[in-house]
Amino acid sequence: MGTTQLEAAQEPKYWHLRTVLAEALDSEFAVGEVLPNERDLAARFGVARATLRQALEQLELEGRLQRRRGVGTTVAPPRIGVPVGPAEGDWPGAGNDTWRTIGCVEAPAPAAVASLLNEGRPGYRATDMVHTIRRVRMSHGQPVATELLYVPRDSVPGLPELLPPTAHPRAVLRELHRLELESEDRTVELGSARAEDAKQLERLPGAPVLVVTTRYVTGGRVGAVAVATYRADTCRLTFGDTGAVEITHHDDERRQAS
Amino acid sequence: MGTTQLEAAQEPKYWHLRTVLAEALDSEFAVGEVLPNERDLAARFGVARATLRQALEQLELEGRLQRRRGVGTTVAPPRIGVPVGPAEGDWPGAGNDTWRTIGCVEAPAPAAVASLLNEGRPGYRATDMVHTIRRVRMSHGQPVATELLYVPRDSVPGLPELLPPTAHPRAVLRELHRLELESEDRTVELGSARAEDAKQLERLPGAPVLVVTTRYVTGGRVGAVAVATYRADTCRLTFGDTGAVEITHHDDERRQAS
DNA sequence: GAGTGGTCTAGACCACATT
DNA sequence: ATGTGGTCTAGACCACTCT
């Protein structure tokens, strides 16, 4: 990476800088390598630190850089492909997944979830209590997602009363798994990590995340709703039959067809 | 929205500001309403303009605000749910979708696409020419996605030679549609809009997008690859059977379960 | 021309991880 | 204690839209 000056251009400096850095990343850096610090880089390119940071932010958003306070900026590995069903043991509680249960409370569902339950569930009221299970999904030793799973009480009628807190979430998941899953539908959208999610994902609040909302249909009605929050910087969500097709490259410049 | 001063807090100012503004948006603003300009807002909350902008950026990322240079900041409508199959006429070229073809060239596929074709296609070489069709997807009168569709030549052997440029893409899509679609798999990841994509989507370069990569399998091999770029601010991708379930709310604060 | 959001600067200080 | 990225400031100017 030379001591290049930025030539005059129509495009914003930070955008040009992004391109220059992206090329340097491809040709001169290995995964895991640490970049010079922001002050040095800014000086090297003759821009203010804020401008350099704007370029780094872009590259981090694209999953090509990883920045850690107190440590430095490193070249990120390719994104992890995480299967998001349908397929395999997708019904929560199925055996060999990588979810780790964190806790469980009973509370009314937040408005967004309540309205989802409302549509697909005769007789459900927004103030009804639901089992709310928080889980964390690990992959390659890192946390990639946190999930809140909302299970209306009468979806799991066989649940024993008065369970100790540690047994409670396991029991809910087991009862859930006994039901027959008919279908599921999902939405994916961009969001930013709330404080609790951010902590579980080892990121700062506001970090970009992919929010996956799943409705599980069983017995002709919505049996459960899951809101999963995936780290957008490190994850690539995979859908469909093929599952684990490995793609080991970054999304690169595409050709215009016009 | 009062002339509130920010009280001292541990969390960063911009994050607290985001929360305050989000609440104001819920309670005091209607969709489409314009906010005060950034300089006024910053003064009102007693912060620098850059800090206020950081908060606005968050809210824009979450699809709650829309900012247009020279115009102002307005309250965004709920995100549009766009079906992303599998289901319905999903094979490109199927009848009643909302894609508009922009152009078509023949060129070698970019590296990322080439490696996808490589895996699922005996005898394919990275330098082989592919038909590259650019399309734009409209929804509710707005552009929501642009796509580059890569079709290896021998996927469409029946294609006549020497077509006029306008007829070319149509012919490719028609030939493609005659093949039997066996399966498809997808990945979704976060990206930032390249210059050409940004223009089609009426956004600035670097705008956050959801990149949907689809492999279409036909005749036991990958018949085509599509890379679609969806506006992350205005779109919610929907998967699965149910298709058009309308959700008319924003993702709101969720309860901790730990 | 007036008003908006977008870019950029040159500083300062803070929170955090490492030594 | 040092060095890193994260936050924040108070300005300036630019690009764009609208009247």
Coordinates of C-alpha atoms (C1' of nucleotides) in Angstrom, one line a residue:
Chain A
M1 CA 0.0 0.0 0.0
G2 CA 1.9 3.1 -1.2
T3 CA 2.0 6.5 0.2
T4 CA -0.3 7.5 -2.6
Q5 CA -1.9 10.9 -2.7
L6 CA -5.5 11.0 -3.8
E7 CA -5.9 12.5 -7.2
A8 CA -8.7 15.0 -7.8
A9 CA -12.0 13.3 -8.6
Q10 CA -15.7 13.9 -8.8
E11 CA -16.6 11.2 -6.4
P12 CA -16.3 11.9 -2.6
K13 CA -12.9 11.3 -1.1
Y14 CA -14.1 8.7 1.3
W15 CA -15.6 6.7 -1.5
H16 CA -12.5 6.8 -3.6
L17 CA -10.5 5.9 -0.5
R18 CA -12.7 2.9 0.0
T19 CA -11.9 1.7 -3.5
V20 CA -8.2 2.2 -3.0
L21 CA -8.2 0.4 0.3
A22 CA -10.3 -2.4 -1.1
E23 CA -7.8 -3.0 -3.8
A24 CA -4.9 -2.9 -1.4
L25 CA -6.7 -5.4 0.8
D26 CA -7.1 -7.8 -2.2
S27 CA -3.5 -7.6 -3.3
E28 CA -1.3 -6.8 -0.4
F29 CA -2.9 -8.1 2.8
A30 CA -3.6 -11.5 4.3
V31 CA -6.6 -12.4 6.4
G32 CA -6.0 -11.4 10.0
E33 CA -3.2 -9.0 9.2
V34 CA -3.4 -5.7 11.1
L35 CA -3.6 -2.4 9.2
P36 CA -1.7 0.7 10.3
N37 CA -3.6 2.8 12.8
E38 CA -6.2 5.3 11.7
R39 CA -4.0 8.4 12.4
D40 CA -1.2 7.0 10.3
L41 CA -3.4 5.9 7.5
A42 CA -5.2 9.3 7.4
A43 CA -1.8 11.1 7.2
R44 CA -0.6 8.7 4.6
F45 CA -3.5 9.5 2.3
G46 CA -3.6 13.2 3.2
V47 CA -7.1 13.2 4.6
A48 CA -8.7 14.0 8.0
R49 CA -9.1 11.0 10.3
A50 CA -12.9 11.4 10.1
T51 CA -12.8 10.9 6.3
L52 CA -10.6 7.9 6.6
R53 CA -13.0 6.5 9.1
Q54 CA -15.9 6.9 6.7
A55 CA -14.0 4.7 4.2
L56 CA -13.2 2.1 6.9
E57 CA -16.8 2.0 8.0
Q58 CA -17.9 1.1 4.5
L59 CA -15.4 -1.7 4.3
E60 CA -16.4 -3.0 7.7
L61 CA -20.1 -2.9 6.6
E62 CA -19.0 -5.0 3.6
G63 CA -17.4 -7.5 6.0
R64 CA -13.9 -6.9 4.8
L65 CA -12.4 -5.2 7.9
Q66 CA -12.8 -5.8 11.5
R67 CA -12.2 -3.0 14.0
R68 CA -11.7 -3.5 17.7
R69 CA -11.3 -0.7 20.2
G70 CA -8.0 -0.8 21.9
V71 CA -6.6 -3.4 19.5
G72 CA -6.7 -2.2 15.9
T73 CA -8.1 -2.8 12.5
T74 CA -7.6 -6.3 10.9
V75 CA -8.5 -7.9 7.6
A76 CA -11.6 -9.9 8.2
P77 CA -12.0 -13.5 7.1
P78 CA -14.7 -14.3 4.5
R79 CA -18.2 -14.2 5.9
I80 CA -19.5 -17.3 7.5
G81 CA -22.4 -19.0 5.7
V82 CA -25.1 -19.8 8.2
P83 CA -28.0 -22.0 7.2
V84 CA -31.4 -20.3 8.0
G85 CA -33.7 -23.2 6.8
P86 CA -36.1 -24.3 5.7
A87 CA -34.5 -27.8 5.9
E88 CA -32.9 -30.0 8.5
G89 CA -33.7 -29.7 12.2
D90 CA -35.1 -26.2 11.9
W91 CA -38.0 -26.4 14.4
P92 CA -36.5 -24.9 17.5
G93 CA -35.3 -27.5 19.9
A94 CA -34.2 -29.9 17.3
G95 CA -31.1 -31.8 18.3
N96 CA -27.8 -31.0 16.7
D97 CA -28.0 -27.3 16.2
T98 CA -25.6 -24.8 17.7
W99 CA -28.0 -22.7 19.7
R100 CA -27.2 -22.1 23.4
T101 CA -30.1 -21.2 25.6
I102 CA -29.4 -18.2 27.8
G103 CA -32.6 -17.7 29.7
C104 CA -36.4 -17.7 29.7
V105 CA -39.1 -15.4 31.1
E106 CA -42.9 -15.2 30.8
A107 CA -44.1 -11.9 29.7
P108 CA -46.5 -10.3 27.2
A109 CA -45.0 -10.2 23.7
P110 CA -43.8 -6.8 22.4
A111 CA -46.1 -5.2 19.9
A112 CA -44.4 -6.3 16.7
V113 CA -44.5 -10.0 17.8
A114 CA -48.0 -9.7 19.2
S115 CA -49.3 -8.5 15.9
L116 CA -47.7 -11.5 14.2
L117 CA -49.3 -13.9 16.6
N118 CA -52.5 -12.1 16.3
E119 CA -52.9 -12.7 12.6
G120 CA -52.3 -16.4 12.7
R121 CA -53.8 -17.3 15.9
P122 CA -57.5 -17.3 16.7
G123 CA -58.3 -15.8 20.2
Y124 CA -54.8 -14.5 20.9
R125 CA -54.7 -11.2 22.7
A126 CA -51.8 -8.8 22.8
T127 CA -51.7 -8.9 26.6
D128 CA -51.4 -12.7 26.8
M129 CA -48.3 -14.1 28.4
V130 CA -45.8 -15.9 26.3
H131 CA -42.7 -17.9 27.1
T132 CA -39.8 -15.8 25.9
I133 CA -36.6 -17.7 25.4
R134 CA -33.3 -16.1 24.6
R135 CA -30.8 -18.1 22.7
V136 CA -27.4 -17.5 21.2
R137 CA -26.1 -19.2 18.0
M138 CA -22.4 -20.0 17.8
S139 CA -20.5 -20.8 14.7
H140 CA -16.8 -21.4 14.3
G141 CA -16.5 -20.4 18.0
Q142 CA -18.0 -17.0 17.6
P143 CA -21.5 -15.8 18.4
V144 CA -23.3 -15.1 15.1
A145 CA -26.8 -14.5 16.3
T146 CA -29.1 -13.9 19.3
E147 CA -32.7 -14.9 19.2
L148 CA -35.8 -14.3 21.1
L149 CA -38.3 -17.1 20.7
Y150 CA -41.9 -16.4 21.6
V151 CA -44.1 -19.3 22.5
P152 CA -47.7 -18.7 23.5
R153 CA -48.6 -20.6 26.6
D154 CA -51.3 -22.7 24.9
S155 CA -48.9 -23.8 22.2
V156 CA -47.3 -26.0 24.9
P157 CA -50.2 -27.2 27.0
G158 CA -48.3 -30.2 28.3
L159 CA -45.8 -28.0 30.2
P160 CA -45.5 -28.9 33.9
E161 CA -46.1 -26.1 36.3
L162 CA -43.5 -24.7 38.7
L163 CA -40.4 -25.6 37.0
P164 CA -37.0 -24.4 38.3
P165 CA -35.6 -21.6 36.1
T166 CA -32.9 -23.7 34.5
A167 CA -35.2 -26.5 33.5
H168 CA -37.9 -24.2 32.2
P169 CA -36.5 -23.3 28.7
R170 CA -35.5 -26.9 28.1
A171 CA -39.0 -28.0 28.9
V172 CA -40.6 -25.5 26.6
L173 CA -38.3 -26.4 23.7
R174 CA -39.0 -30.1 24.3
E175 CA -42.7 -29.6 24.3
L176 CA -42.4 -27.4 21.2
H177 CA -40.5 -30.1 19.4
R178 CA -43.2 -32.7 20.0
L179 CA -45.7 -30.6 17.9
E180 CA -45.7 -31.2 14.2
L181 CA -44.3 -28.3 12.2
E182 CA -46.4 -27.6 9.2
S183 CA -44.7 -24.7 7.6
E184 CA -42.7 -21.7 8.3
D185 CA -42.2 -18.3 6.7
R186 CA -39.5 -15.7 7.2
T187 CA -38.6 -12.1 6.6
V188 CA -35.2 -10.6 6.5
E189 CA -34.4 -7.0 7.0
L190 CA -31.6 -4.7 8.1
G191 CA -31.5 -3.4 11.7
S192 CA -29.2 -2.1 14.3
A193 CA -28.2 -4.0 17.4
R194 CA -30.0 -3.1 20.6
A195 CA -27.9 -2.9 23.8
E196 CA -28.6 -6.5 24.9
D197 CA -28.2 -8.0 21.5
A198 CA -25.0 -6.1 20.9
K199 CA -23.5 -7.5 24.1
Q200 CA -24.3 -11.1 23.2
L201 CA -22.8 -10.5 19.8
E202 CA -19.7 -8.9 21.2
R203 CA -20.4 -5.7 19.2
L204 CA -21.3 -2.1 20.1
P205 CA -24.8 -0.9 20.1
G206 CA -26.0 0.2 16.7
A207 CA -23.9 -2.4 14.9
P208 CA -25.7 -3.5 11.7
V209 CA -27.6 -6.7 12.0
L210 CA -29.8 -8.9 9.8
V211 CA -33.1 -9.4 11.6
V212 CA -34.7 -12.7 10.7
T213 CA -38.3 -13.1 11.8
T214 CA -39.8 -16.6 11.5
R215 CA -43.4 -17.7 12.0
Y216 CA -43.7 -21.4 12.8
V217 CA -47.1 -22.8 11.8
T218 CA -48.4 -25.8 13.6
G219 CA -51.9 -27.2 14.0
G220 CA -53.3 -24.6 11.5
R221 CA -52.1 -21.6 13.5
V222 CA -48.9 -19.8 14.4
G223 CA -47.3 -21.8 17.2
A224 CA -44.3 -19.7 17.8
V225 CA -42.5 -16.6 16.5
A226 CA -38.7 -16.2 16.5
V227 CA -36.8 -12.9 16.1
A228 CA -33.2 -13.7 15.4
T229 CA -30.5 -11.0 15.1
Y230 CA -27.5 -12.0 13.0
R231 CA -24.2 -10.1 12.8
A232 CA -24.3 -8.5 9.4
D233 CA -20.6 -8.0 9.3
T234 CA -19.6 -11.6 9.7
C235 CA -22.6 -13.6 8.4
R236 CA -24.0 -14.6 5.1
L237 CA -27.4 -16.2 5.5
T238 CA -28.0 -19.2 3.3
F239 CA -31.4 -20.5 2.3
G240 CA -32.6 -23.5 0.4
D241 CA -31.8 -27.1 -0.2
T242 CA -28.1 -27.0 -0.8
G243 CA -27.2 -25.7 2.6
A244 CA -23.5 -25.6 3.0
V245 CA -22.1 -24.5 -0.3
E246 CA -18.8 -22.9 0.5
I247 CA -18.1 -19.6 -1.2
T248 CA -14.7 -18.3 -0.3
H249 CA -14.6 -14.9 -1.9
H250 CA -15.9 -11.4 -1.4
D251 CA -18.5 -9.7 -3.4
D252 CA -16.5 -7.9 -6.0
E253 CA -17.0 -5.2 -8.6
R254 CA -19.7 -6.3 -11.0
R255 CA -20.0 -5.4 -14.7
Q256 CA -22.6 -3.0 -15.9
A257 CA -25.0 -4.4 -18.5
S258 CA -26.6 -1.3 -19.9
Chain B
M1 CA -40.7 16.8 20.4
G2 CA -39.7 19.1 23.2
T3 CA -36.6 21.3 23.5
T4 CA -35.2 18.6 25.8
Q5 CA -31.7 18.8 27.0
L6 CA -29.9 15.5 27.0
E7 CA -29.3 14.3 30.6
A8 CA -25.9 12.8 31.5
A9 CA -25.6 9.2 30.6
Q10 CA -23.2 6.4 30.2
E11 CA -24.3 5.5 26.7
P12 CA -23.0 7.7 23.8
K13 CA -24.9 10.8 23.1
Y14 CA -25.8 9.8 19.5
W15 CA -27.3 6.5 20.8
H16 CA -29.4 8.2 23.4
L17 CA -30.4 10.8 20.8
R18 CA -31.5 7.9 18.5
T19 CA -33.8 6.6 21.2
V20 CA -35.3 10.0 22.0
L21 CA -35.9 10.6 18.3
A22 CA -37.3 7.2 17.8
E23 CA -39.9 7.7 20.5
A24 CA -40.8 11.1 19.2
L25 CA -41.2 9.5 15.7
D26 CA -43.6 7.0 17.2
S27 CA -45.7 9.4 19.1
E28 CA -45.6 12.8 17.4
F29 CA -45.0 12.3 13.7
A30 CA -47.0 10.9 10.9
V31 CA -45.5 9.1 7.9
G32 CA -44.3 11.5 5.3
E33 CA -44.0 14.4 7.7
V34 CA -40.8 16.4 7.4
L35 CA -38.5 16.9 10.4
P36 CA -36.8 20.2 11.3
N37 CA -33.5 20.6 9.5
E38 CA -30.3 19.2 10.9
R39 CA -28.9 22.4 12.2
D40 CA -32.0 23.3 14.1
L41 CA -32.4 19.8 15.5
A42 CA -28.8 19.8 16.6
A43 CA -29.2 23.2 18.3
R44 CA -32.4 22.0 20.0
F45 CA -30.7 19.1 21.6
G46 CA -27.5 20.9 22.3
V47 CA -25.2 18.7 20.3
A48 CA -23.0 19.2 17.3
R49 CA -24.5 18.6 13.9
A50 CA -22.2 15.6 13.3
T51 CA -23.5 14.0 16.5
L52 CA -27.1 14.5 15.4
R53 CA -26.3 13.1 12.0
Q54 CA -25.0 9.9 13.6
A55 CA -28.3 9.5 15.3
L56 CA -30.2 10.2 12.1
E57 CA -28.0 7.7 10.2
Q58 CA -29.0 5.0 12.6
L59 CA -32.7 5.7 12.2
E60 CA -32.3 5.8 8.4
L61 CA -30.5 2.4 8.6
E62 CA -33.5 1.1 10.5
G63 CA -35.8 2.3 7.8
R64 CA -37.6 4.9 9.9
L65 CA -36.3 8.0 8.3
Q66 CA -35.7 9.1 4.7
R67 CA -33.2 11.8 3.9
R68 CA -32.9 13.6 0.6
R69 CA -30.4 16.2 -0.2
G70 CA -31.8 19.5 -1.0
V71 CA -35.2 18.5 0.3
G72 CA -35.1 17.4 3.9
T73 CA -35.7 14.5 6.3
T74 CA -39.0 12.8 6.3
V75 CA -40.6 10.0 8.3
A76 CA -40.4 6.9 6.2
P77 CA -43.3 4.6 5.6
P78 CA -43.1 1.0 6.8
R79 CA -40.7 -1.2 4.8
I80 CA -42.1 -2.8 1.7
G81 CA -42.3 -6.6 1.9
V82 CA -40.8 -8.1 -1.3
P83 CA -41.2 -11.8 -2.0
V84 CA -37.9 -13.5 -2.8
G85 CA -39.2 -17.0 -3.5
P86 CA -39.0 -19.9 -3.6
A87 CA -42.6 -20.0 -4.8
E88 CA -44.7 -18.5 -7.6
G89 CA -43.1 -17.5 -10.9
D90 CA -39.6 -17.3 -9.6
W91 CA -37.7 -18.6 -12.5
P92 CA -36.5 -15.4 -14.3
G93 CA -38.7 -14.5 -17.2
A94 CA -41.8 -15.8 -15.7
G95 CA -44.8 -13.8 -16.5
N96 CA -46.3 -11.4 -14.0
D97 CA -43.3 -10.2 -12.1
T98 CA -42.4 -6.6 -11.7
W99 CA -38.9 -6.8 -13.2
R100 CA -38.0 -4.4 -16.0
T101 CA -35.1 -5.3 -18.2
I102 CA -32.5 -2.6 -18.7
G103 CA -29.9 -4.2 -20.9
C104 CA -27.8 -7.2 -21.8
V105 CA -24.2 -7.8 -22.7
E106 CA -22.0 -10.9 -23.3
A107 CA -18.9 -10.9 -21.2
P108 CA -16.9 -13.2 -18.9
A109 CA -18.5 -13.4 -15.4
P110 CA -16.9 -11.6 -12.5
A111 CA -14.8 -13.8 -10.2
A112 CA -17.4 -14.2 -7.5
V113 CA -20.1 -15.4 -10.0
A114 CA -17.6 -17.5 -12.0
S115 CA -16.7 -19.5 -8.9
L116 CA -20.4 -20.2 -8.3
L117 CA -20.9 -21.4 -11.8
N118 CA -17.7 -23.4 -11.6
E119 CA -18.9 -25.5 -8.6
G120 CA -22.2 -26.5 -10.1
R121 CA -21.3 -26.8 -13.7
P122 CA -19.0 -29.4 -15.3
G123 CA -16.6 -28.0 -17.8
Y124 CA -17.3 -24.3 -17.1
R125 CA -14.2 -22.1 -17.3
A126 CA -13.9 -18.7 -15.7
T127 CA -13.2 -17.0 -19.0
D128 CA -16.3 -18.3 -20.7
M129 CA -18.7 -15.7 -22.0
V130 CA -22.1 -15.5 -20.3
H131 CA -25.2 -13.5 -21.1
T132 CA -25.4 -10.8 -18.5
I133 CA -28.8 -9.2 -18.1
R134 CA -29.5 -6.2 -15.9
R135 CA -32.9 -5.8 -14.6
V136 CA -34.7 -3.5 -12.1
R137 CA -37.4 -4.5 -9.8
M138 CA -40.2 -2.0 -9.1
S139 CA -42.7 -2.1 -6.2
H140 CA -45.3 0.5 -5.3
G141 CA -43.8 2.7 -8.0
Q142 CA -40.3 2.7 -6.6
P143 CA -37.2 0.8 -7.6
V144 CA -36.4 -1.7 -4.9
A145 CA -33.8 -3.8 -6.5
T146 CA -31.4 -4.1 -9.4
E147 CA -30.2 -7.5 -10.5
L148 CA -27.5 -8.9 -12.7
L149 CA -28.5 -12.3 -14.2
Y150 CA -25.7 -14.4 -15.5
V151 CA -26.6 -17.1 -18.0
P152 CA -23.9 -19.3 -19.5
R153 CA -24.2 -19.6 -23.3
D154 CA -24.8 -23.3 -23.3
S155 CA -27.7 -23.0 -20.8
V156 CA -29.7 -21.5 -23.7
P157 CA -28.5 -23.4 -26.8
G158 CA -31.6 -22.6 -28.8
L159 CA -30.8 -18.9 -28.8
P160 CA -30.7 -17.5 -32.4
E161 CA -27.6 -15.7 -33.4
L162 CA -27.3 -12.0 -34.3
L163 CA -30.2 -10.6 -32.4
P164 CA -30.8 -6.9 -32.3
P165 CA -29.9 -5.5 -28.8
T166 CA -33.4 -4.9 -27.8
A167 CA -34.6 -8.4 -28.6
H168 CA -31.6 -10.1 -27.1
P169 CA -32.5 -10.0 -23.4
R170 CA -36.0 -11.1 -24.1
A171 CA -34.9 -14.0 -26.1
V172 CA -32.5 -15.2 -23.4
L173 CA -35.2 -14.9 -20.7
R174 CA -37.6 -16.8 -23.0
E175 CA -35.2 -19.6 -23.6
L176 CA -34.3 -19.8 -19.9
H177 CA -38.0 -20.1 -19.1
R178 CA -38.4 -23.1 -21.3
L179 CA -35.9 -25.1 -19.1
E180 CA -37.2 -26.9 -16.2
L181 CA -36.2 -25.4 -12.9
E182 CA -35.3 -28.1 -10.4
S183 CA -34.2 -26.1 -7.4
E184 CA -32.7 -22.9 -6.3
D185 CA -30.7 -21.8 -3.3
R186 CA -29.9 -18.4 -2.0
T187 CA -27.7 -16.4 0.2
V188 CA -28.4 -13.0 1.7
E189 CA -25.8 -10.6 3.0
L190 CA -25.3 -7.0 3.7
G191 CA -23.4 -4.9 1.1
S192 CA -23.1 -1.3 0.0
A193 CA -24.4 -0.1 -3.3
R194 CA -21.9 0.4 -6.1
A195 CA -22.1 3.4 -8.3
E196 CA -24.3 1.8 -11.1
D197 CA -26.6 0.0 -8.6
A198 CA -26.9 3.2 -6.5
K199 CA -28.1 5.1 -9.5
Q200 CA -30.7 2.6 -10.5
L201 CA -31.9 2.5 -6.9
E202 CA -32.0 6.3 -6.6
R203 CA -29.5 6.3 -3.8
L204 CA -26.0 7.5 -3.2
P205 CA -23.0 5.2 -3.6
G206 CA -22.4 3.3 -0.4
A207 CA -26.0 3.0 0.6
P208 CA -26.7 -0.2 2.5
V209 CA -28.2 -3.0 0.4
L210 CA -29.2 -6.6 0.9
V211 CA -27.4 -8.7 -1.7
V212 CA -29.3 -11.8 -2.7
T213 CA -27.4 -14.3 -4.7
T214 CA -29.5 -17.1 -6.3
R215 CA -28.3 -20.2 -8.0
Y216 CA -30.8 -21.8 -10.4
V217 CA -30.3 -25.5 -10.9
T218 CA -31.7 -27.1 -14.0
G219 CA -30.7 -30.3 -15.8
G220 CA -28.5 -31.3 -12.9
R221 CA -26.3 -28.3 -13.1
V222 CA -26.3 -24.6 -12.3
G223 CA -28.2 -23.0 -15.2
A224 CA -28.0 -19.4 -14.1
V225 CA -26.8 -17.2 -11.3
A226 CA -28.6 -14.0 -10.2
V227 CA -27.1 -11.3 -8.0
A228 CA -29.8 -9.0 -6.8
T229 CA -29.2 -5.8 -4.8
Y230 CA -32.2 -4.7 -2.7
R231 CA -32.5 -1.3 -1.0
A232 CA -32.0 -2.2 2.7
D233 CA -33.7 1.0 3.9
T234 CA -37.0 0.4 2.2
C235 CA -37.2 -3.4 1.8
R236 CA -38.1 -6.3 4.0
L237 CA -37.4 -9.6 2.1
T238 CA -40.0 -12.3 2.6
F239 CA -39.4 -16.0 2.1
G240 CA -41.6 -19.0 2.2
D241 CA -45.1 -20.1 1.5
T242 CA -47.2 -17.3 2.9
G243 CA -45.8 -14.6 0.7
A244 CA -47.7 -11.4 1.3
V245 CA -48.3 -11.3 5.0
E246 CA -48.6 -7.6 5.8
I247 CA -46.8 -6.4 8.8
T248 CA -47.4 -2.7 9.4
H249 CA -45.1 -1.9 12.2
H250 CA -41.5 -1.3 13.0
D251 CA -39.2 -3.5 14.9
D252 CA -39.5 -2.2 18.4
E253 CA -37.7 -2.6 21.7
R254 CA -37.5 -6.2 22.7
R255 CA -37.5 -7.6 26.2
Q256 CA -34.5 -9.2 27.7
A257 CA -34.8 -12.8 28.7
S258 CA -31.9 -13.4 30.9
Chain C
dG1 C1' -31.0 32.6 -4.4
dA2 C1' -32.2 30.2 -0.3
dG3 C1' -32.4 26.1 2.1
dT4 C1' -31.5 21.4 2.5
dG5 C1' -28.5 17.3 3.4
dG6 C1' -23.5 15.6 2.1
dT7 C1' -18.6 16.0 2.7
dC8 C1' -14.5 17.4 5.0
dT9 C1' -11.3 19.4 8.4
dA10 C1' -8.3 19.7 12.7
dG11 C1' -8.5 19.3 16.6
dA12 C1' -10.0 17.2 21.6
dC13 C1' -11.1 13.8 24.9
dC14 C1' -12.9 9.1 26.2
dA15 C1' -13.1 3.8 26.7
dC16 C1' -10.7 -0.1 26.2
dA17 C1' -7.0 -3.7 25.6
dT18 C1' -2.3 -4.6 26.0
dT19 C1' 2.2 -4.2 28.0
Chain D
dA1 C1' 1.6 3.9 30.7
dT2 C1' 0.8 3.5 26.0
dG3 C1' -1.6 2.9 21.8
dT4 C1' -5.9 1.8 19.7
dG5 C1' -10.5 2.8 17.9
dG6 C1' -14.9 5.5 19.5
dT7 C1' -17.1 9.9 20.4
dC8 C1' -17.7 14.8 20.0
dT9 C1' -17.0 19.5 18.6
dA10 C1' -17.4 23.9 15.7
dG11 C1' -16.7 25.3 12.1
dA12 C1' -16.3 25.4 6.4
dC13 C1' -17.7 24.4 1.9
dC14 C1' -20.1 21.6 -1.7
dA15 C1' -24.2 19.5 -4.4
dC16 C1' -28.6 19.4 -4.8
dT17 C1' -33.7 20.9 -5.1
dC18 C1' -37.0 24.1 -5.1
dT19 C1' -39.1 28.6 -5.8

